[in-house]
mmCIF file of C-alpha atoms in Angstrom:
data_model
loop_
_atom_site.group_PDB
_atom_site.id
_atom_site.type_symbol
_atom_site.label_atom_id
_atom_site.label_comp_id
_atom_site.label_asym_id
_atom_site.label_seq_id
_atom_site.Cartn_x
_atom_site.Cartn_y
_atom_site.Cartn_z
ATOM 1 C CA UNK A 1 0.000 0.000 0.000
ATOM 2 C CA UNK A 2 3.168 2.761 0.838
ATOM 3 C CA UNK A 3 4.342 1.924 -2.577
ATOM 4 C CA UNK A 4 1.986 3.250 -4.616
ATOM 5 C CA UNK A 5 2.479 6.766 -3.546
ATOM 6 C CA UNK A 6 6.133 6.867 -4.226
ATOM 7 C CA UNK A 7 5.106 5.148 -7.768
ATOM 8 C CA UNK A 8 2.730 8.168 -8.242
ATOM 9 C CA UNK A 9 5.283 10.508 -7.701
ATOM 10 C CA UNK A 10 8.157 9.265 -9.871
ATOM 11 C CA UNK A 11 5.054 9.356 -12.569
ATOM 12 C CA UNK A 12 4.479 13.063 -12.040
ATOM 13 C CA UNK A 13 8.653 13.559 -12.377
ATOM 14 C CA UNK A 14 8.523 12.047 -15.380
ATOM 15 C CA UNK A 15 5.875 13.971 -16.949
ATOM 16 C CA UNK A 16 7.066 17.215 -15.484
ATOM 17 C CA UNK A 17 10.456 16.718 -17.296
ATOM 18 C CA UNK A 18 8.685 15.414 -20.597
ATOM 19 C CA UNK A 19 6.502 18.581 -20.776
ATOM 20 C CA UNK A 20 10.083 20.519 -19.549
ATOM 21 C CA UNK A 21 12.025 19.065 -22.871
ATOM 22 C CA UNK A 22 8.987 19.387 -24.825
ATOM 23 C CA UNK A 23 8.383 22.885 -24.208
ATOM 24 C CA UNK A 24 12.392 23.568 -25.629
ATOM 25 C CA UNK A 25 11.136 22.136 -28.920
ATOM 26 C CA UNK A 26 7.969 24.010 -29.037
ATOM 27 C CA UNK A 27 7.498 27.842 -30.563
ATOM 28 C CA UNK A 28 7.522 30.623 -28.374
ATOM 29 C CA UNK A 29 3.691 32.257 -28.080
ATOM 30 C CA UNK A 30 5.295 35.715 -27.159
ATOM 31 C CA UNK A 31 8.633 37.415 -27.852
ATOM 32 C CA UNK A 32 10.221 39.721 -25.441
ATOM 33 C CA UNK A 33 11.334 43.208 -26.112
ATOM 34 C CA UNK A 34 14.999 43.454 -27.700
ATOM 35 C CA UNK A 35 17.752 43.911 -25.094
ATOM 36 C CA UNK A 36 19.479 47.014 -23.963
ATOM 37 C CA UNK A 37 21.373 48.787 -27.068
ATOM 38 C CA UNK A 38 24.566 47.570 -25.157
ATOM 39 C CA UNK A 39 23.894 43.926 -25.756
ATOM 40 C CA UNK A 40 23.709 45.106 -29.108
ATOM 41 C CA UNK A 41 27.090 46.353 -29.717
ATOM 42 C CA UNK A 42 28.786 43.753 -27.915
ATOM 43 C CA UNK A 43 27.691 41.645 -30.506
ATOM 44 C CA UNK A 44 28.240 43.862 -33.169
ATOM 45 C CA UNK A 45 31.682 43.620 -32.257
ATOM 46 C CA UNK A 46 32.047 40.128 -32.241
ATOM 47 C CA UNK A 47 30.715 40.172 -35.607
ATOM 48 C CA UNK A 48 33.446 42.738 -36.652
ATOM 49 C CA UNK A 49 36.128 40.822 -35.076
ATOM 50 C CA UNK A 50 35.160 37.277 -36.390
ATOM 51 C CA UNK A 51 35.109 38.820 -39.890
ATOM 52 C CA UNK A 52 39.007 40.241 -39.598
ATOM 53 C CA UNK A 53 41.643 38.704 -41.724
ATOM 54 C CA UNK A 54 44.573 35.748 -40.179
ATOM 55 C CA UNK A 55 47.484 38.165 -40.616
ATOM 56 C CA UNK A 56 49.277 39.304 -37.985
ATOM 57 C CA UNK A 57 47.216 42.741 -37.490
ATOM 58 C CA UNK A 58 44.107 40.751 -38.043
ATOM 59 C CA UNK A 59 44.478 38.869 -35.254
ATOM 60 C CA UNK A 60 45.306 41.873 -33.684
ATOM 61 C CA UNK A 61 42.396 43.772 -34.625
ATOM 62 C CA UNK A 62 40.349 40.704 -33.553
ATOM 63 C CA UNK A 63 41.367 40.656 -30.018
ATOM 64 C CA UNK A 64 40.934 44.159 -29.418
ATOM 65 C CA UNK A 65 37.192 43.865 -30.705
ATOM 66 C CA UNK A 66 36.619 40.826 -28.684
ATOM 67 C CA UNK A 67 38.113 42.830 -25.962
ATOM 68 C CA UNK A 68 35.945 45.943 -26.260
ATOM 69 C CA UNK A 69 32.830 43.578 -26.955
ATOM 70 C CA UNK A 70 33.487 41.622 -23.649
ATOM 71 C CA UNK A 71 33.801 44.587 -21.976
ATOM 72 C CA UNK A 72 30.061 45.664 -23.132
ATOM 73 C CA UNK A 73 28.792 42.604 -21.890
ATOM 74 C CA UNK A 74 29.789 42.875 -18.815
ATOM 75 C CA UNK A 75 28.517 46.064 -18.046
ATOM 76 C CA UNK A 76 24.992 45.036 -19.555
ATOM 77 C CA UNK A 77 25.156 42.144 -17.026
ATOM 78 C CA UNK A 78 26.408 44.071 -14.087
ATOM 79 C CA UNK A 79 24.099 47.610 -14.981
ATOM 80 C CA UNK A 80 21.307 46.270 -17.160
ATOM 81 C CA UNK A 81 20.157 42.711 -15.975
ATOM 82 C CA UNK A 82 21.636 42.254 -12.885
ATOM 83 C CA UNK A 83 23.354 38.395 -13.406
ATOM 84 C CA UNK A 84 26.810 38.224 -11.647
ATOM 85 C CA UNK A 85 27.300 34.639 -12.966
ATOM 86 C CA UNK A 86 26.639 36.656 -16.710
ATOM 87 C CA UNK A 87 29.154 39.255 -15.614
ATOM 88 C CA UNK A 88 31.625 36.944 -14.497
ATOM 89 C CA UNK A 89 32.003 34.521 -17.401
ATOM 90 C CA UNK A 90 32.308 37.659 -19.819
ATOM 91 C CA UNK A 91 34.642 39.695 -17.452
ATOM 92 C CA UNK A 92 37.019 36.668 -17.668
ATOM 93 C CA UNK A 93 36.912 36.293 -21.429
ATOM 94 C CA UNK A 94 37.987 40.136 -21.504
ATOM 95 C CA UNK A 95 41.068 39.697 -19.272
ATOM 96 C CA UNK A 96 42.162 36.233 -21.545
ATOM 97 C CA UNK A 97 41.672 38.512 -24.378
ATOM 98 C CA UNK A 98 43.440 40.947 -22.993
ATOM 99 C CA UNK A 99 46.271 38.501 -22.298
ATOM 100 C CA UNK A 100 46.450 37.254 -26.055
ATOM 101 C CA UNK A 101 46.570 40.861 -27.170
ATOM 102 C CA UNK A 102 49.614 41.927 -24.747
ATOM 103 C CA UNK A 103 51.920 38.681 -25.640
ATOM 104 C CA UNK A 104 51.312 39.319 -29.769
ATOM 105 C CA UNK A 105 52.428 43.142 -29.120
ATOM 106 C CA UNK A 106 55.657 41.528 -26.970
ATOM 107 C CA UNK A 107 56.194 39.006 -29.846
ATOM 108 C CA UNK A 108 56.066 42.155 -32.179
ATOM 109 C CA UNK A 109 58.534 43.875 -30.703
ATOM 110 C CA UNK A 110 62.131 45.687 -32.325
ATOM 111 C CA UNK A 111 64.848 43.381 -31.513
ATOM 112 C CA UNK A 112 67.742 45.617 -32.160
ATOM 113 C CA UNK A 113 71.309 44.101 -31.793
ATOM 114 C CA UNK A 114 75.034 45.420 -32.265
ATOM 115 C CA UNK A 115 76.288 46.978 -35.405
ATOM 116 C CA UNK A 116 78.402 43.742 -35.868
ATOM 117 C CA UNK A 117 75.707 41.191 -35.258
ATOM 118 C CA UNK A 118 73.201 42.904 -37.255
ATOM 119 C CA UNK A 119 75.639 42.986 -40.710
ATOM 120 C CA UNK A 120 75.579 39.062 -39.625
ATOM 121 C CA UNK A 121 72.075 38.762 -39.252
ATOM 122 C CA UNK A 122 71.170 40.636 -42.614
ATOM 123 C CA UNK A 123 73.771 39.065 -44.527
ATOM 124 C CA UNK A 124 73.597 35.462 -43.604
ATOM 125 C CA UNK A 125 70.172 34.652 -41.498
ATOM 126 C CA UNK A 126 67.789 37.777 -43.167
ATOM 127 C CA UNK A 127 67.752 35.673 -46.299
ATOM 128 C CA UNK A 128 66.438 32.576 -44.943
ATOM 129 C CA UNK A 129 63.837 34.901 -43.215
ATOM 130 C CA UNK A 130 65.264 33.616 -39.690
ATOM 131 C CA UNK A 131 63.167 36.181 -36.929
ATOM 132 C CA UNK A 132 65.022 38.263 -34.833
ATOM 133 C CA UNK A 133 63.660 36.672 -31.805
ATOM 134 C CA UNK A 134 65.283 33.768 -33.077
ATOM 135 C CA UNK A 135 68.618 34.937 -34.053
ATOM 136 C CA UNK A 136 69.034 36.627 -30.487
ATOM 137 C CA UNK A 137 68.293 33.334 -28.794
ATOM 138 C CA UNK A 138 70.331 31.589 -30.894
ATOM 139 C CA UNK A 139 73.590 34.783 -30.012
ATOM 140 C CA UNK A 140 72.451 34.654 -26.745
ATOM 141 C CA UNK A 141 74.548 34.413 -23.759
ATOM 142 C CA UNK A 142 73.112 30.595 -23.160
ATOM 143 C CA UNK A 143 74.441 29.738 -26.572
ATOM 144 C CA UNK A 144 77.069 31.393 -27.504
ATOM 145 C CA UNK A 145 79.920 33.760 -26.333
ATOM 146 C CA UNK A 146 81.488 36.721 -28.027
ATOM 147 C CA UNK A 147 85.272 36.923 -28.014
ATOM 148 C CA UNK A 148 88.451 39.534 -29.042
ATOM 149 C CA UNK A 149 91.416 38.403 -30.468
ATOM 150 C CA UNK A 150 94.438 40.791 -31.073
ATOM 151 C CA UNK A 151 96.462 40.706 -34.481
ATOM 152 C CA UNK A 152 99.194 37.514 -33.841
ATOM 153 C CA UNK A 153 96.990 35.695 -31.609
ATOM 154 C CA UNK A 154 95.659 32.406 -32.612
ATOM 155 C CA UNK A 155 92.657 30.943 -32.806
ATOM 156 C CA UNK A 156 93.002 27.551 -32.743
ATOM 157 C CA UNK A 157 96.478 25.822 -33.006
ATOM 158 C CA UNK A 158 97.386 23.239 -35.291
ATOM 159 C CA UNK A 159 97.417 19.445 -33.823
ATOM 160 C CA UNK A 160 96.443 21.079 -30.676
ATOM 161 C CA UNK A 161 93.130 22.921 -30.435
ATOM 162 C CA UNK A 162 90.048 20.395 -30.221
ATOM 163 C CA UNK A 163 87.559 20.850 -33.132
ATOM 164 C CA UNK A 164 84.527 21.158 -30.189
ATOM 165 C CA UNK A 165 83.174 24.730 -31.579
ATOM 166 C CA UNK A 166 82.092 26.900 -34.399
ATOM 167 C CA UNK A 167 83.067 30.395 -34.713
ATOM 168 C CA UNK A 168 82.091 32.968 -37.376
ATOM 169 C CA UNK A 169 84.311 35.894 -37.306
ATOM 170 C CA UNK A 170 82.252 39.606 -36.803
ATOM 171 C CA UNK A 171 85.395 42.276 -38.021
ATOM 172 C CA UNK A 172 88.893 42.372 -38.946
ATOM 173 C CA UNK A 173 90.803 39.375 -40.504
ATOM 174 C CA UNK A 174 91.678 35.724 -39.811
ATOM 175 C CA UNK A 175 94.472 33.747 -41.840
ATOM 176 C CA UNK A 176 94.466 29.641 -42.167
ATOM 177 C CA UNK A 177 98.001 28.365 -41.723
ATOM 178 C CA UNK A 178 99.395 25.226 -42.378
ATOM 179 C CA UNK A 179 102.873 24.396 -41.386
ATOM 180 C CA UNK A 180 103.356 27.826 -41.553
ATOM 181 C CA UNK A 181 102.190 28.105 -44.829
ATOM 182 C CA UNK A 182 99.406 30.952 -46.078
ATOM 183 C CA UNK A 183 96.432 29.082 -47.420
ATOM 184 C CA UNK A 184 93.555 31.362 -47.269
ATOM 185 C CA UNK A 185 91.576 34.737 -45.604
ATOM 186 C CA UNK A 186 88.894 34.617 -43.579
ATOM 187 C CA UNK A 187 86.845 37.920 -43.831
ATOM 188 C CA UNK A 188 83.705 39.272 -41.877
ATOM 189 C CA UNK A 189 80.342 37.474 -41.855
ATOM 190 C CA UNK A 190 82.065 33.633 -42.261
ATOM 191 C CA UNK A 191 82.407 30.939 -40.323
ATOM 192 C CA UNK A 192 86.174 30.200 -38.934
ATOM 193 C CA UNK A 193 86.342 26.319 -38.558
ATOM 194 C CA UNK A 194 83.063 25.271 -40.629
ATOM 195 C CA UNK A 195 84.970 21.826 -42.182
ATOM 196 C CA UNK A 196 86.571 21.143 -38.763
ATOM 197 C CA UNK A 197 83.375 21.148 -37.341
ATOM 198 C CA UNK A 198 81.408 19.699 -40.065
ATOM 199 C CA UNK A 199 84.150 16.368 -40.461
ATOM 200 C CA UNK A 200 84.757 16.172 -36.821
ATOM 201 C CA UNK A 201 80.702 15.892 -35.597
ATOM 202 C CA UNK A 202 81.086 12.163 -34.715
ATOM 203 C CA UNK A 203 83.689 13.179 -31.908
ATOM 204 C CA UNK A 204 84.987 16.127 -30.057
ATOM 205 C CA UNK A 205 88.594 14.595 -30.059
ATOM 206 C CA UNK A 206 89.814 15.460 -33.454
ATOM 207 C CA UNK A 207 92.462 18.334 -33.644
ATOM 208 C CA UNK A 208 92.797 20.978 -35.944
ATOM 209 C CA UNK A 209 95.251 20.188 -38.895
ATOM 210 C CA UNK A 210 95.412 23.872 -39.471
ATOM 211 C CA UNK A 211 96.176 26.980 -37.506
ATOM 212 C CA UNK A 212 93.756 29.881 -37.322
ATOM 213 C CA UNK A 213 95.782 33.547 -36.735
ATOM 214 C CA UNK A 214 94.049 36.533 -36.115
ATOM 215 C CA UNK A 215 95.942 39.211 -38.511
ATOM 216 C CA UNK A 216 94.094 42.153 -37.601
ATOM 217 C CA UNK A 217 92.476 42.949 -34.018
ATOM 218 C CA UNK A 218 89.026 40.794 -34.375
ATOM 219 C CA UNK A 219 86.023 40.161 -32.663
ATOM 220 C CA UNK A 220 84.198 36.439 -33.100
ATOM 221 C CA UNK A 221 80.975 34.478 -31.759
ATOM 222 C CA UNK A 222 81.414 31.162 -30.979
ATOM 223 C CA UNK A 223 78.993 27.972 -29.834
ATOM 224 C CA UNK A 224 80.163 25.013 -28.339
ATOM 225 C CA UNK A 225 79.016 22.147 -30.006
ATOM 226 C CA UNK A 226 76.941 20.698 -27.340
ATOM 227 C CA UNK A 227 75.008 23.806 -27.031
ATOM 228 C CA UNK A 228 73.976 24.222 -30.517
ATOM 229 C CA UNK A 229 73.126 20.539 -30.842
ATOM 230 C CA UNK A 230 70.493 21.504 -28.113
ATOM 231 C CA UNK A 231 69.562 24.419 -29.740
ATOM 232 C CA UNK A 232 69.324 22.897 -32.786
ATOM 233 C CA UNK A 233 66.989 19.709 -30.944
ATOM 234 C CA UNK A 234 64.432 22.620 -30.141
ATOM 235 C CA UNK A 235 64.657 24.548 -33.302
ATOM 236 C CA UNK A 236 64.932 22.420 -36.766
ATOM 237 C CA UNK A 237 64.249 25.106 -38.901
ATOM 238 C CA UNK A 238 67.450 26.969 -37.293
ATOM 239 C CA UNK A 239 69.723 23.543 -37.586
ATOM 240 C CA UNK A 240 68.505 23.734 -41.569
ATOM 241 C CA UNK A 241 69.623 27.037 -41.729
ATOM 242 C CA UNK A 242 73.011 26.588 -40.219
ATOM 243 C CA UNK A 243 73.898 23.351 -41.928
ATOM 244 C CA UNK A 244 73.024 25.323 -45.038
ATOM 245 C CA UNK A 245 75.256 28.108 -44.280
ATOM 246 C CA UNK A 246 78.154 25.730 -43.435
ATOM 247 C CA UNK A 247 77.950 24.123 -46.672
ATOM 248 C CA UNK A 248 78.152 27.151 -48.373
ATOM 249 C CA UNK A 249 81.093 28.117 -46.270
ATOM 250 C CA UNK A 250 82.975 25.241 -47.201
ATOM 251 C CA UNK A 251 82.068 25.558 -50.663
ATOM 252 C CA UNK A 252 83.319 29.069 -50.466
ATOM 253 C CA UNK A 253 86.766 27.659 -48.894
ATOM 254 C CA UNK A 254 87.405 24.944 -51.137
ATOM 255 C CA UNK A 255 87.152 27.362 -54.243
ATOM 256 C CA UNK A 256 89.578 29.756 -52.692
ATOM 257 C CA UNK A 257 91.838 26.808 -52.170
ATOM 258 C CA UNK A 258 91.886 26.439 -55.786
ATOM 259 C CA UNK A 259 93.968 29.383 -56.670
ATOM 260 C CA UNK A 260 96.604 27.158 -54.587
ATOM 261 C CA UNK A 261 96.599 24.412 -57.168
ATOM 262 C CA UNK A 262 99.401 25.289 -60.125
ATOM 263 C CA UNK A 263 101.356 23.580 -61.574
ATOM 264 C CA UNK A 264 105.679 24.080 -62.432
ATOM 265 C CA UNK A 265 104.776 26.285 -65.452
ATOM 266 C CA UNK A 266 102.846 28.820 -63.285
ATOM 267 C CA UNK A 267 99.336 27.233 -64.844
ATOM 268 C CA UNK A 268 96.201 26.603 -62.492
ATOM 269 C CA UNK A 269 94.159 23.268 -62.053
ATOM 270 C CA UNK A 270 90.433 23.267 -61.085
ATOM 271 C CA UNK A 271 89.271 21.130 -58.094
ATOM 272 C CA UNK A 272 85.993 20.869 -60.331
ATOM 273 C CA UNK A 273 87.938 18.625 -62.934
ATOM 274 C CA UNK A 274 86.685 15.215 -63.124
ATOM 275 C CA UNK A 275 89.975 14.329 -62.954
ATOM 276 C CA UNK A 276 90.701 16.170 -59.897
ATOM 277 C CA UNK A 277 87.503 15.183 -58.159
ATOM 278 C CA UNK A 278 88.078 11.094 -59.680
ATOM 279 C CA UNK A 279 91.290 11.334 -57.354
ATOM 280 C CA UNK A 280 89.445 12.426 -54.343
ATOM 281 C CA UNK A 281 86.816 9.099 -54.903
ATOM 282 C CA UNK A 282 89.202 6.726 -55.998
ATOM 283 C CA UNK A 283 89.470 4.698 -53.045
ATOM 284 C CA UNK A 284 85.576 3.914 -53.218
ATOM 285 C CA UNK A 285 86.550 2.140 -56.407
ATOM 286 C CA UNK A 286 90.102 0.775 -56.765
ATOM 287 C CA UNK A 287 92.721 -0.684 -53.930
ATOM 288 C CA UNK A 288 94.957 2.319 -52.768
ATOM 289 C CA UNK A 289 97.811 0.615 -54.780
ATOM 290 C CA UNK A 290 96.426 1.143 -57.888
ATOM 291 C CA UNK A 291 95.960 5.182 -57.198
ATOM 292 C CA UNK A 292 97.750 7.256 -59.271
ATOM 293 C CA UNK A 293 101.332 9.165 -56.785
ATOM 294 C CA UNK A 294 101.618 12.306 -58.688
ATOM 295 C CA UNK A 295 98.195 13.887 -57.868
ATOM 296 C CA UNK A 296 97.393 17.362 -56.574
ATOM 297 C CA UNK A 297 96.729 15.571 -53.227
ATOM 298 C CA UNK A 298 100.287 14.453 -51.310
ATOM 299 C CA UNK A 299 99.798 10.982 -51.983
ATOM 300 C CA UNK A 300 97.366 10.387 -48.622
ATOM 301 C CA UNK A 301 93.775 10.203 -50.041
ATOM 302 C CA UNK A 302 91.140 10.648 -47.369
ATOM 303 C CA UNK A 303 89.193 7.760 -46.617
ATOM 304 C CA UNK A 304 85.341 9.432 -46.782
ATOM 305 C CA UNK A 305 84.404 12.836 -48.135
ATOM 306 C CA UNK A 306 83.901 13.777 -44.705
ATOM 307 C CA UNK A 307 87.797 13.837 -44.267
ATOM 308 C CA UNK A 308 87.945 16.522 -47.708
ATOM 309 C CA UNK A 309 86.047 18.982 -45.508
ATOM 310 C CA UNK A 310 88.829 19.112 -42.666
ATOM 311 C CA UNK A 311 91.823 18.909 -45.338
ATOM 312 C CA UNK A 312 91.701 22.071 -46.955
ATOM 313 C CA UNK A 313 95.386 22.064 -46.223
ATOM 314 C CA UNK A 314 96.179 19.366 -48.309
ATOM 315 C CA UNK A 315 95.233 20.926 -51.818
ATOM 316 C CA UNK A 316 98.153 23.334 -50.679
ATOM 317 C CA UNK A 317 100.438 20.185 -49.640
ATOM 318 C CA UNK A 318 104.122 19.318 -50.090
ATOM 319 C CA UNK A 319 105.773 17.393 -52.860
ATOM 320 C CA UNK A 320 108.330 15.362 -51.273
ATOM 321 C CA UNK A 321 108.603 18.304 -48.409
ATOM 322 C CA UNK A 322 109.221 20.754 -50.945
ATOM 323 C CA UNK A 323 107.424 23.815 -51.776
ATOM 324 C CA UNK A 324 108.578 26.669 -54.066
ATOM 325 C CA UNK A 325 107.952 29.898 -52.555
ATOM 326 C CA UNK A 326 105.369 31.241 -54.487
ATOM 327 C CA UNK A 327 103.459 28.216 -53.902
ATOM 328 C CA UNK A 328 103.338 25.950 -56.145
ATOM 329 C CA UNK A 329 103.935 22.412 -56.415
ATOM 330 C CA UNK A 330 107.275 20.926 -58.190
ATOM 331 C CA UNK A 331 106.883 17.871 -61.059
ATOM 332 C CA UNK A 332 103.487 18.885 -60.970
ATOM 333 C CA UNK A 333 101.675 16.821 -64.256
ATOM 334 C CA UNK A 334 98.436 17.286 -65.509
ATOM 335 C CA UNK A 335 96.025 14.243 -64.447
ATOM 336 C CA UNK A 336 94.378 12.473 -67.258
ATOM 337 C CA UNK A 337 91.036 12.197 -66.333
ATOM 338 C CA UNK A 338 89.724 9.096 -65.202
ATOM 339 C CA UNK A 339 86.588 7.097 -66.918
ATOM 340 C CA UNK A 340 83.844 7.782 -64.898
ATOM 341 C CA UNK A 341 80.986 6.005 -63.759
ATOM 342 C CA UNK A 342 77.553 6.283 -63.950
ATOM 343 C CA UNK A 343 76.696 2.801 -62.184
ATOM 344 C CA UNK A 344 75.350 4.400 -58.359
ATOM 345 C CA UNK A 345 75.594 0.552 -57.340
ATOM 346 C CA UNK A 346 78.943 0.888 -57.328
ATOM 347 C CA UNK A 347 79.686 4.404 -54.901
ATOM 348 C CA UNK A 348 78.532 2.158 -51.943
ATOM 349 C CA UNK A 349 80.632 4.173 -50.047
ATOM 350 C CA UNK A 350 79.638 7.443 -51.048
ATOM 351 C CA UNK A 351 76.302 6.564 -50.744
ATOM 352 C CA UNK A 352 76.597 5.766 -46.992
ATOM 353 C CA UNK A 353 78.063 8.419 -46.457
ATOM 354 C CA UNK A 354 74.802 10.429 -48.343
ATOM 355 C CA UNK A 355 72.635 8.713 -45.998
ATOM 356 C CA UNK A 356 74.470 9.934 -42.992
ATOM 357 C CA UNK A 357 75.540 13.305 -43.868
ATOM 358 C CA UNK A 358 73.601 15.513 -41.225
ATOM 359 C CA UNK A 359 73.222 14.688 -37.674
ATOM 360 C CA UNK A 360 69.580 15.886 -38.437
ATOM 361 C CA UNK A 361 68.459 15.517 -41.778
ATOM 362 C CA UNK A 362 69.013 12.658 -43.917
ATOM 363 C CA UNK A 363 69.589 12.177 -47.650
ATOM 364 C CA UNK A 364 68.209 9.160 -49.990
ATOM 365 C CA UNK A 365 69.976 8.122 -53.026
ATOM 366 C CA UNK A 366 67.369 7.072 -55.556
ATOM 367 C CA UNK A 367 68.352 4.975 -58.512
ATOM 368 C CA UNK A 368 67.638 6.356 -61.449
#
């Protein structure tokens, strides 16, 4: 008998909610009277605001609508209506807004550096459109120090200084020695050591097999290796950048070298030859006792293409420990070039080292 009251009410719940969801469904018999002009413009202003472009001042403009249409909300809520809960959720959204529209302005910001670091900046990282944000992170003091050297003083010694860095000399002059031998200039806005550090980024243990002498009073930025590997972890872009730069750098090297390369009779060979550049592969092909001995190399071939980055030195190298003064080489014969070939089956060892060229990008070798 007590359980058919409580059955009788859960009935009546149940039709009170049916005619509750029922009535959300149904048309309204009477409309209300528009809102206060306030309500209005706040949502005028989202309109405007929603409508703005995805550039950089559209977003801009967008937040600062949202901002000022917020901001109308919440005094229609707090004047008008009367609804703190109202006031409150639209009071916040104005203050995130807010936030949003402050940290774009701080991202916007000059970033002015030094007369010296900005000729590096626009000549070097400008072109890859690197931000200035970015560039100062990467010259900050976490990453990288700025250093003086005075004319005679050295940069890195030969056989002694570890190849753990990479500097890229800001004004005056730097000359590459080799047994003290004049190989080539280093001027303002280049790297100092690009193919030490590009041949010697399996280990930090390799020496330079060149000196570096300051021959002016000089100012250069250098990273450590282990801190631009974290940079460079955190920012790919920036490690594309650089490893594009260094490239060109060695490039830029290797050509200068190639005013080194003469022969007895005064006349210059091209490291672009395909005889020159057979010579430099010629291991990946044929036992070293089948190489030929008079080649503009000393006789010591490297054993990957990795090893002709850090060897500049050697397309300015001794004949039998004899140089002529003005630098060229004695019984120096032109190379007959080499048959070359085609077969990419065959450069197994250039190919691995393709694969594995970058510590962070990687190159395929398709067969054509």
């Amino acid at each position: 008998m007590e359980a058919i009251p409580e059955q009788n009410r859960t009935l009546e719940a149940q039709d009170t909610r049916d005619h509750y969801v029922a009535g959300l469904l149904s048309v309204c018999d009477g409309w209300k009277d528009p809102q206060h002009i306030l309500f209005q413009l706040a949502n005028a202003c989202f309109v405007i605001s929603y409508a703005s472009p995805s550039s950089v001042y559209g977003v801009l403009f967008m937040h600062s609508a949202l901002i000022f249409g917020f901001m109308l909300f919440s005094f229609w809520a707090w004047n008008i209506i009367c609804a703190p809960d109202i006031f409150s959720w639209n009071f916040t959204f104005m203050l995130l807004n807010m936030g949003q529209l402050v940290y774009i302005i701080y991202q916007r910001r000059p970033v002015k550096f030094d007369p010296e670091l900005e000729e590096a900046y626009q000549t070097l990282f400008h072109p890859f459109k690197v931000s200035r944000l970015l560039f100062k992170k990467m010259v900050g003091s976490d990453f990288a120090q700025i250093m003086s050297l005075h004319a005679g003083e050295a940069y890195a010694m030969q056989n002694l200084t570890r190849t753990d860095r990479l500097g890229l000399l800001l004004s005056g002059k730097v000359n590459v020695m080799s047994d003290h031998q004049f190989l080539h200039p280093i001027m303002p806005c280049e790297f100092m050591d690009s193919p030490e550090f590009e041949s010697s980024r399996a280990t930090t243990d390799d020496k330079f097999k060149v000196s570096i002498i300051a021959a002016t009073s000089c100012r250069y930025l250098y990273w450590q290796r282990s801190s631009l590997e974290y940079l460079f972890v955190k920012e790919t872009y920036l490690a594309t950048v650089i490893t594009t730069l260094i490239a060109r750098d060695i490039t830029t090297k290797l050509y200068a070298m190639n005013k080194k390369i003469v022969t007895d009779k005064g006349s210059h060979l091209d490291i672009r030859l395909p005889s020159i550049t057979s010579s430099l592969t010629a291991e990946f092909k044929s036992p070293p006792g089948n190489l030929r001995k008079n080649t503009v190399l000393s006789g010591v071939y490297p054993a990957s293409p990795d090893s002709v980055f850090s060897s500049r030195e050697r397309l300015c190298s001794k004949e039998n420990g004899t140089v002529l003064p003005n630098g060229r080489l004695l019984e120096m014969e032109p190379l007959t070039e080499l048959p070359s070939n085609d077969d990419l089956t065959s450069n197994n060892g250039v190919e691995s080292w393709l694969e594995t060229s970058s510590k962070y990008h990687s190159c395929e070798v398709v067969d054509s």
